[in-house]
CSV table of C-alpha atoms in Angstrom, one decimal:
chain,number,residue,atom,x,y,z
Z,1,UNK,CA,17.7,-13.5,-16.4
Z,2,UNK,CA,16.4,-16.3,-14.2
Z,3,UNK,CA,19.6,-18.1,-14.6
Z,4,UNK,CA,21.4,-15.3,-12.9
Z,5,UNK,CA,18.8,-14.6,-10.3
Z,6,UNK,CA,18.5,-18.1,-8.9
Z,7,UNK,CA,22.2,-18.6,-8.1
Z,8,UNK,CA,22.4,-15.1,-6.6
Z,9,UNK,CA,19.4,-15.8,-4.3
Z,10,UNK,CA,20.7,-19.2,-3.4
Z,11,UNK,CA,24.1,-17.8,-2.5
Z,12,UNK,CA,22.4,-15.0,-0.5
Z,13,UNK,CA,20.5,-17.6,1.6
Z,14,UNK,CA,23.6,-19.8,2.0
Z,15,UNK,CA,25.7,-16.8,3.0
Z,16,UNK,CA,23.1,-15.7,5.6
Z,17,UNK,CA,23.1,-19.2,7.1
Z,18,UNK,CA,26.9,-19.4,7.1
Z,19,UNK,CA,27.0,-16.1,9.0
Z,20,UNK,CA,24.5,-17.3,11.5
Z,21,UNK,CA,26.4,-20.6,12.1
Z,22,UNK,CA,30.0,-19.6,12.0
Z,23,UNK,CA,31.8,-19.1,15.3
Z,24,UNK,CA,34.8,-17.1,14.1
Z,25,UNK,CA,33.6,-13.5,14.1
Z,26,UNK,CA,36.3,-12.4,11.6
Z,27,UNK,CA,35.0,-14.9,9.1
Z,28,UNK,CA,31.4,-13.8,9.9
Z,29,UNK,CA,32.3,-10.2,9.1
Z,30,UNK,CA,33.8,-11.3,5.8
Z,31,UNK,CA,30.7,-13.4,5.0
Z,32,UNK,CA,28.7,-10.3,5.8
Z,33,UNK,CA,30.6,-8.4,3.1
Z,34,UNK,CA,29.9,-11.1,0.6
Z,35,UNK,CA,26.2,-11.0,1.7
Z,36,UNK,CA,26.1,-7.3,1.0
Z,37,UNK,CA,27.7,-7.6,-2.4
Z,38,UNK,CA,25.3,-10.4,-3.4
Z,39,UNK,CA,22.4,-8.2,-2.2
Z,40,UNK,CA,23.8,-5.3,-4.2
Z,41,UNK,CA,23.9,-7.6,-7.3
Z,42,UNK,CA,20.3,-8.5,-6.8
Z,43,UNK,CA,19.4,-4.9,-6.5
Z,44,UNK,CA,21.1,-4.2,-9.8
Z,45,UNK,CA,18.9,-6.8,-11.4
Z,46,UNK,CA,15.9,-5.2,-9.7
Z,47,UNK,CA,16.6,-1.9,-11.5
Z,48,UNK,CA,17.8,-0.1,-8.4
Z,49,UNK,CA,21.4,0.8,-9.3
Z,50,UNK,CA,21.5,3.7,-6.8
Z,51,UNK,CA,20.7,1.4,-4.0
Z,52,UNK,CA,23.1,-1.2,-5.2
Z,53,UNK,CA,25.9,1.4,-5.2
Z,54,UNK,CA,25.1,2.5,-1.8
Z,55,UNK,CA,24.8,-1.0,-0.5
Z,56,UNK,CA,28.1,-2.0,-2.0
Z,57,UNK,CA,29.8,1.1,-0.6
Z,58,UNK,CA,28.1,1.3,2.8
Z,59,UNK,CA,27.1,-2.3,3.5
Z,60,UNK,CA,30.1,-4.1,2.2
Z,61,UNK,CA,32.6,-1.2,2.7
Z,62,UNK,CA,32.0,1.0,5.7
Z,63,UNK,CA,30.1,-1.6,7.7
Z,64,UNK,CA,32.9,-4.2,7.2
Z,65,UNK,CA,35.5,-1.6,8.1
Z,66,UNK,CA,33.7,-0.6,11.3
Z,67,UNK,CA,33.1,-4.2,12.3
Z,68,UNK,CA,36.8,-5.1,11.8
Z,69,UNK,CA,37.8,-2.1,13.8
Z,70,UNK,CA,35.5,-3.3,16.6
Z,71,UNK,CA,36.8,-6.8,16.4
Z,72,UNK,CA,40.4,-5.6,16.9
Z,73,UNK,CA,39.3,-4.0,20.2
Z,74,UNK,CA,37.0,-6.8,21.5
Z,75,UNK,CA,38.3,-10.2,20.4
Z,76,UNK,CA,37.6,-12.4,17.5
Z,77,UNK,CA,35.9,-15.6,18.7
Z,78,UNK,CA,32.4,-16.1,19.9
Z,79,UNK,CA,31.8,-18.2,23.0
Z,80,UNK,CA,29.9,-21.3,22.1
Z,81,UNK,CA,26.4,-21.0,23.5
Z,82,UNK,CA,24.2,-23.9,24.4
Z,83,UNK,CA,21.7,-24.7,21.7
Z,84,UNK,CA,18.1,-23.7,22.5
Z,85,UNK,CA,15.1,-24.7,20.5
Z,86,UNK,CA,12.9,-21.7,21.6
Z,87,UNK,CA,14.5,-19.1,19.2
Z,88,UNK,CA,14.1,-21.5,16.3
Z,89,UNK,CA,10.4,-22.0,17.1
Z,90,UNK,CA,9.8,-18.2,17.4
Z,91,UNK,CA,11.6,-17.6,14.1
Z,92,UNK,CA,9.6,-20.4,12.4
Z,93,UNK,CA,6.3,-19.1,13.6
Z,94,UNK,CA,7.1,-15.5,12.6
Z,95,UNK,CA,8.4,-16.6,9.2
Z,96,UNK,CA,5.3,-18.7,8.6
Z,97,UNK,CA,3.1,-15.8,9.5
Z,98,UNK,CA,5.0,-13.6,7.1
Z,99,UNK,CA,4.8,-16.1,4.3
Z,100,UNK,CA,1.1,-16.4,4.9
Z,101,UNK,CA,0.9,-12.6,4.5
Z,102,UNK,CA,2.6,-12.8,1.1
Z,103,UNK,CA,-0.3,-14.7,-0.4
Z,104,UNK,CA,-2.1,-11.4,-0.7
Z,105,UNK,CA,0.8,-9.6,-2.2
Z,106,UNK,CA,0.9,-8.6,-5.8
Z,107,UNK,CA,3.1,-10.9,-8.0
Z,108,UNK,CA,6.7,-10.0,-8.8
Z,109,UNK,CA,7.0,-7.3,-11.4
Z,110,UNK,CA,3.3,-6.7,-11.6
Z,111,UNK,CA,2.8,-3.3,-13.2
Z,112,UNK,CA,-0.6,-2.8,-11.6
Z,113,UNK,CA,0.5,-3.4,-8.0
Z,114,UNK,CA,-0.6,-0.7,-5.6
Z,115,UNK,CA,2.9,0.5,-5.1
Z,116,UNK,CA,3.1,1.3,-8.8
Z,117,UNK,CA,-0.2,3.1,-9.1
Z,118,UNK,CA,-1.0,5.0,-5.9
Z,119,UNK,CA,1.4,7.9,-5.9
Z,120,UNK,CA,0.6,9.2,-9.3
Z,121,UNK,CA,3.5,8.0,-11.4
Z,122,UNK,CA,3.4,11.0,-13.6
Z,123,UNK,CA,6.2,12.5,-11.5
Z,124,UNK,CA,8.6,10.2,-13.4
Z,125,UNK,CA,8.0,12.2,-16.6
Z,126,UNK,CA,7.8,15.5,-14.9
Z,127,UNK,CA,11.0,15.2,-12.9
Z,128,UNK,CA,13.3,15.7,-15.9
Z,129,UNK,CA,11.6,19.0,-16.6
Z,130,UNK,CA,11.3,20.0,-13.0
Z,131,UNK,CA,15.0,19.4,-12.4
Z,132,UNK,CA,16.2,21.1,-15.5
Z,133,UNK,CA,17.3,18.0,-17.4
Z,134,UNK,CA,18.5,15.8,-14.5
Z,135,UNK,CA,18.1,12.4,-16.0
Z,136,UNK,CA,18.1,10.3,-12.8
Z,137,UNK,CA,14.6,10.2,-11.2
Z,138,UNK,CA,16.0,8.7,-8.0
Z,139,UNK,CA,18.3,11.6,-7.5
Z,140,UNK,CA,15.6,14.1,-8.3
Z,141,UNK,CA,13.3,12.6,-5.7
Z,142,UNK,CA,16.0,12.2,-3.1
Z,143,UNK,CA,17.5,15.6,-3.4
Z,144,UNK,CA,14.5,17.7,-4.2
Z,145,UNK,CA,11.0,16.2,-3.8
Z,146,UNK,CA,12.1,14.6,-0.6
Z,147,UNK,CA,14.8,17.0,0.2
Z,148,UNK,CA,13.7,17.6,3.8
Z,149,UNK,CA,13.8,13.9,4.4
Z,150,UNK,CA,17.4,13.8,3.2
Z,151,UNK,CA,18.2,16.7,5.5
Z,152,UNK,CA,16.7,14.8,8.4
Z,153,UNK,CA,18.9,11.8,7.4
Z,154,UNK,CA,22.0,13.9,7.6
Z,155,UNK,CA,20.9,15.2,11.0
Z,156,UNK,CA,20.6,11.5,12.1
Z,157,UNK,CA,24.0,10.7,10.8
Z,158,UNK,CA,25.5,13.8,12.5
Z,159,UNK,CA,23.8,12.8,15.8
Z,160,UNK,CA,25.1,9.3,15.5
Z,161,UNK,CA,28.6,10.5,14.8
Z,162,UNK,CA,28.6,12.8,17.8
Z,163,UNK,CA,27.2,10.0,20.0
Z,164,UNK,CA,30.0,7.6,18.8
Z,165,UNK,CA,32.6,10.2,19.6
Z,166,UNK,CA,31.1,10.9,23.0
Z,167,UNK,CA,30.9,7.2,23.9
Z,168,UNK,CA,34.5,6.5,22.9
Z,169,UNK,CA,35.8,9.7,24.5
Z,170,UNK,CA,34.2,9.2,27.8
Z,171,UNK,CA,36.2,6.1,28.1
Z,172,UNK,CA,39.5,8.0,27.9
Z,173,UNK,CA,38.4,10.4,30.6
Z,174,UNK,CA,37.4,7.4,32.8
Z,175,UNK,CA,40.8,5.8,32.3
Z,176,UNK,CA,42.5,9.0,33.5
Z,177,UNK,CA,40.3,9.2,36.5
Z,178,UNK,CA,41.1,5.6,37.4
Z,179,UNK,CA,44.8,6.3,37.2
R,1,UNK,CA,-4.5,-22.1,0.6
R,2,UNK,CA,-1.2,-23.5,-0.7
R,3,UNK,CA,-3.0,-26.3,-2.5
R,4,UNK,CA,-5.0,-23.7,-4.5
R,5,UNK,CA,-1.9,-21.9,-5.7
R,6,UNK,CA,-0.7,-22.7,-9.2
R,7,UNK,CA,2.9,-22.6,-10.2
R,8,UNK,CA,2.6,-19.1,-11.7
R,9,UNK,CA,1.4,-17.6,-8.5
R,10,UNK,CA,4.3,-19.3,-6.6
R,11,UNK,CA,6.8,-17.9,-9.1
R,12,UNK,CA,5.3,-14.5,-8.6
R,13,UNK,CA,5.9,-14.6,-4.9
R,14,UNK,CA,9.3,-16.3,-4.6
R,15,UNK,CA,11.1,-13.0,-4.1
R,16,UNK,CA,9.1,-12.3,-0.9
R,17,UNK,CA,9.9,-15.8,0.4
R,18,UNK,CA,13.7,-15.4,-0.2
R,19,UNK,CA,13.5,-12.0,1.6
R,20,UNK,CA,11.5,-13.6,4.5
R,21,UNK,CA,14.1,-16.3,4.8
R,22,UNK,CA,16.9,-13.8,5.0
R,23,UNK,CA,14.9,-11.7,7.5
R,24,UNK,CA,14.3,-14.7,9.7
R,25,UNK,CA,18.0,-15.7,9.6
R,26,UNK,CA,18.9,-12.2,10.9
R,27,UNK,CA,16.1,-12.4,13.5
R,28,UNK,CA,17.4,-15.7,14.7
R,29,UNK,CA,20.9,-14.3,15.1
R,30,UNK,CA,19.5,-11.4,17.1
R,31,UNK,CA,17.5,-13.5,19.6
R,32,UNK,CA,19.6,-16.7,19.8
R,33,UNK,CA,23.2,-15.5,19.8
R,34,UNK,CA,24.8,-14.1,23.0
R,35,UNK,CA,27.7,-12.4,21.4
R,36,UNK,CA,27.0,-8.7,20.9
R,37,UNK,CA,28.9,-8.4,17.6
R,38,UNK,CA,27.0,-11.4,16.3
R,39,UNK,CA,23.7,-9.7,17.3
R,40,UNK,CA,24.7,-6.5,15.4
R,41,UNK,CA,25.6,-8.6,12.3
R,42,UNK,CA,22.2,-10.2,12.6
R,43,UNK,CA,20.6,-6.8,12.7
R,44,UNK,CA,22.5,-5.8,9.6
R,45,UNK,CA,21.3,-8.9,7.8
R,46,UNK,CA,17.7,-8.1,8.8
R,47,UNK,CA,18.2,-4.5,7.6
R,48,UNK,CA,19.6,-5.6,4.2
R,49,UNK,CA,16.6,-8.0,3.7
R,50,UNK,CA,14.2,-5.2,4.5
R,51,UNK,CA,15.9,-3.1,1.8
R,52,UNK,CA,15.6,-6.0,-0.6
R,53,UNK,CA,11.9,-6.4,0.2
R,54,UNK,CA,11.2,-2.8,-0.7
R,55,UNK,CA,13.4,-2.9,-3.8
R,56,UNK,CA,11.7,-6.1,-5.1
R,57,UNK,CA,8.3,-4.5,-4.7
R,58,UNK,CA,9.3,-1.5,-6.9
R,59,UNK,CA,10.4,-3.7,-9.8
R,60,UNK,CA,8.2,-3.7,-12.9
R,61,UNK,CA,8.5,-6.6,-15.3
R,62,UNK,CA,10.5,-5.7,-18.4
R,63,UNK,CA,11.4,-2.4,-16.8
R,64,UNK,CA,14.7,-0.6,-16.5
R,65,UNK,CA,16.3,1.7,-14.0
R,66,UNK,CA,14.5,5.1,-13.7
R,67,UNK,CA,17.1,7.1,-15.6
R,68,UNK,CA,16.0,9.0,-18.6
R,69,UNK,CA,18.1,8.5,-21.7
R,70,UNK,CA,20.0,11.6,-22.9
R,71,UNK,CA,18.6,11.8,-26.4
R,72,UNK,CA,14.9,11.6,-26.4
R,73,UNK,CA,14.0,11.2,-30.0
R,74,UNK,CA,10.8,10.6,-31.9
R,75,UNK,CA,12.5,8.5,-34.5
R,76,UNK,CA,12.2,5.1,-32.8
R,77,UNK,CA,9.2,3.8,-31.2
R,78,UNK,CA,6.9,4.8,-33.9
R,79,UNK,CA,5.1,1.5,-34.1
R,80,UNK,CA,4.0,1.5,-30.5
R,81,UNK,CA,3.1,5.1,-30.4
R,82,UNK,CA,0.0,4.7,-32.6
R,83,UNK,CA,-0.9,1.6,-30.7
R,84,UNK,CA,-0.7,3.3,-27.4
R,85,UNK,CA,-2.6,6.4,-28.4
R,86,UNK,CA,-5.3,4.3,-29.9
R,87,UNK,CA,-6.2,2.8,-26.7
R,88,UNK,CA,-5.3,5.7,-24.5
R,89,UNK,CA,-8.6,7.6,-24.6
R,90,UNK,CA,-11.0,4.9,-23.5
R,91,UNK,CA,-8.7,3.8,-20.7
R,92,UNK,CA,-7.7,7.3,-19.6
R,93,UNK,CA,-11.3,8.3,-19.0
R,94,UNK,CA,-11.8,6.0,-16.1
R,95,UNK,CA,-8.1,5.7,-15.2
R,96,UNK,CA,-8.2,7.8,-12.1
R,97,UNK,CA,-11.3,6.1,-10.6
R,98,UNK,CA,-10.7,2.5,-11.5
R,99,UNK,CA,-7.1,2.2,-10.5
R,100,UNK,CA,-8.2,1.7,-6.9
R,101,UNK,CA,-10.9,-0.7,-7.6
R,102,UNK,CA,-8.7,-3.3,-9.3
R,103,UNK,CA,-7.7,-6.1,-7.1
R,104,UNK,CA,-3.9,-6.5,-7.3
R,105,UNK,CA,-3.6,-10.3,-7.2
R,106,UNK,CA,-6.2,-12.7,-8.7
R,107,UNK,CA,-4.4,-14.3,-11.5
R,108,UNK,CA,-2.5,-11.2,-12.6
R,109,UNK,CA,0.3,-13.2,-14.1
R,110,UNK,CA,-1.9,-14.9,-16.7
R,111,UNK,CA,-3.7,-11.7,-17.4
R,112,UNK,CA,-0.6,-9.8,-18.1
R,113,UNK,CA,0.4,-12.3,-20.8
R,114,UNK,CA,-2.9,-12.2,-22.5
R,115,UNK,CA,-2.9,-8.6,-23.5
R,116,UNK,CA,-3.4,-5.0,-22.6
R,117,UNK,CA,-6.0,-5.6,-20.0
R,118,UNK,CA,-4.1,-3.5,-17.6
R,119,UNK,CA,-3.0,-0.3,-19.2
R,120,UNK,CA,-4.4,2.2,-16.8
R,121,UNK,CA,-1.1,3.7,-15.9
R,122,UNK,CA,0.0,3.4,-19.5
R,123,UNK,CA,-2.9,5.6,-20.6
R,124,UNK,CA,-2.2,8.3,-18.1
R,125,UNK,CA,1.4,8.2,-18.9
R,126,UNK,CA,0.6,8.7,-22.5
R,127,UNK,CA,-1.5,11.7,-21.6
R,128,UNK,CA,1.5,13.5,-20.2
R,129,UNK,CA,3.4,12.4,-23.2
R,130,UNK,CA,0.9,14.1,-25.5
R,131,UNK,CA,0.7,17.3,-23.5
R,132,UNK,CA,4.5,17.5,-23.5
R,133,UNK,CA,5.8,16.3,-26.9
R,134,UNK,CA,9.5,16.4,-26.0
R,135,UNK,CA,9.1,13.7,-23.4
R,136,UNK,CA,8.1,10.7,-25.2
R,137,UNK,CA,9.1,8.0,-22.8
R,138,UNK,CA,6.6,7.0,-20.2
R,139,UNK,CA,7.2,5.5,-16.8
R,140,UNK,CA,5.5,2.4,-15.4
R,141,UNK,CA,4.5,1.0,-18.8
R,142,UNK,CA,2.4,-2.1,-19.0
R,143,UNK,CA,4.8,-5.0,-19.3
R,144,UNK,CA,2.4,-7.0,-21.4
R,145,UNK,CA,3.2,-5.0,-24.5
R,146,UNK,CA,6.9,-5.5,-24.3
R,147,UNK,CA,6.5,-9.2,-23.9
R,148,UNK,CA,4.2,-9.5,-26.8
R,149,UNK,CA,6.3,-7.3,-29.1
R,150,UNK,CA,10.1,-7.1,-28.8
R,151,UNK,CA,10.4,-4.3,-31.3
R,152,UNK,CA,8.2,-2.3,-28.9
R,153,UNK,CA,10.4,-3.2,-26.0
R,154,UNK,CA,13.3,-1.5,-27.7
R,155,UNK,CA,11.2,1.5,-28.5
R,156,UNK,CA,9.5,2.3,-25.2
R,157,UNK,CA,11.3,2.5,-21.9
R,158,UNK,CA,9.5,1.0,-18.9
R,159,UNK,CA,10.8,2.3,-15.7
R,160,UNK,CA,10.8,0.5,-12.4
R,161,UNK,CA,9.5,2.5,-9.4
R,162,UNK,CA,12.1,5.0,-8.2
R,163,UNK,CA,10.4,5.6,-4.8
R,164,UNK,CA,11.5,2.4,-3.0
R,165,UNK,CA,15.0,3.1,-4.2
R,166,UNK,CA,14.9,6.6,-2.7
R,167,UNK,CA,13.5,5.5,0.6
R,168,UNK,CA,16.0,2.6,0.9
R,169,UNK,CA,19.0,4.9,0.1
R,170,UNK,CA,18.0,6.8,3.2
R,171,UNK,CA,17.5,3.6,5.2
R,172,UNK,CA,20.9,2.2,4.3
R,173,UNK,CA,22.7,5.3,5.4
R,174,UNK,CA,20.8,5.6,8.6
R,175,UNK,CA,21.4,1.9,9.2
R,176,UNK,CA,25.1,2.3,9.0
R,177,UNK,CA,24.9,5.2,11.5
R,178,UNK,CA,23.1,3.0,14.0
R,179,UNK,CA,25.5,0.2,13.4
R,180,UNK,CA,28.4,2.5,14.2
R,181,UNK,CA,26.7,3.6,17.4
R,182,UNK,CA,26.0,0.0,18.4
R,183,UNK,CA,29.6,-1.0,17.7
R,184,UNK,CA,30.9,2.0,19.8
R,185,UNK,CA,28.6,0.8,22.6
R,186,UNK,CA,30.1,-2.7,22.2
R,187,UNK,CA,33.6,-1.4,22.5
R,188,UNK,CA,32.6,0.5,25.6
R,189,UNK,CA,30.9,-2.6,27.2
R,190,UNK,CA,34.0,-4.6,26.4
R,191,UNK,CA,36.2,-2.1,28.2
R,192,UNK,CA,33.8,-1.9,31.2
R,193,UNK,CA,33.1,-5.6,31.6
R,194,UNK,CA,36.0,-7.3,29.8
R,195,UNK,CA,33.6,-9.4,27.7
R,196,UNK,CA,31.0,-9.0,25.0
R,197,UNK,CA,29.0,-12.2,25.7
R,198,UNK,CA,25.5,-11.3,26.9
R,199,UNK,CA,25.2,-14.0,29.5
R,200,UNK,CA,28.5,-13.1,31.2
R,201,UNK,CA,27.6,-9.5,31.3
R,202,UNK,CA,24.2,-10.3,32.9
R,203,UNK,CA,26.0,-12.6,35.4
R,204,UNK,CA,28.4,-9.8,36.3
R,205,UNK,CA,25.5,-7.4,36.7
R,206,UNK,CA,23.7,-9.9,39.0
R,207,UNK,CA,26.7,-10.5,41.2
R,208,UNK,CA,27.7,-6.9,41.4
């Protein structure tokens, strides 16, 4: 397993750096799709197939599509900016603080980590009975135990969709007024 | 602090470090790059790394995806069943209280290999298994058993935590909604200003 994980993680890091460095926005968007697929692969190894599917469909699919659509309207090349050391310092300090914070984190895959024990994990066994034989616990939690959360999520998406339509439509009205 | 860490501890934390590296790459793009689309891409990288952070925390060693197999039979997994029930009573008695008192880190890697020192959840899981005989598989099993005994690994399913998956499903979908909104705003800015470079926009605002 480690032979698969190490190349995936190395490629993830390389792709992220490539996205950050590349000037051509079209190539950056393509690298972003690769990044999402690599992330989805790692999620599959981390036993989260549902998240992996969503990441592949949404992160690599819809996001790339939206970005390409935007690029068609705005132009494909990034203006070279002058290099500044300040952001690198800020990022370095923040990263160092976060790495320091990980020293208190439970080890990878530890079955006794607080995240595995605090909400009583018995719901994993109960869910199949509660949901009348639904085998996927993730679906059970998403659609039923946390159903209101999912409802709120759809409300957020709906709001965002309306906002996008309003932003892009106002433009048409503005053009008519200017003519 | 780093000098005191042995190689096992470092291997147990590498996933966090990779995630932090990705996170900082996205953060750098957000604060250093003037192009608005590049900034949004940076935000997306940051968001993906946050998702990865949550998902790696939910992983249980030797576990599998939290999906129940269709045929739950008693035929296999006989060997471990007796083993598990044997130790269930004396662990389950203080399971509820002592879960909180255990410190999560402190050489957990070595401990897990040594033996069933950490089967609190295991015990409570078996309790529900006893009360409801049709459900034999237990979630969040102790990984130590499966490493020690491959036959047991085939018999008992260990599930990784489904909760981070659920939360991150919501986060990904909300994230793409905000991305769409940001991109729409970028299109609008481009039509208004004729550019999507941050410094040029600020310059135009200043002169106007």
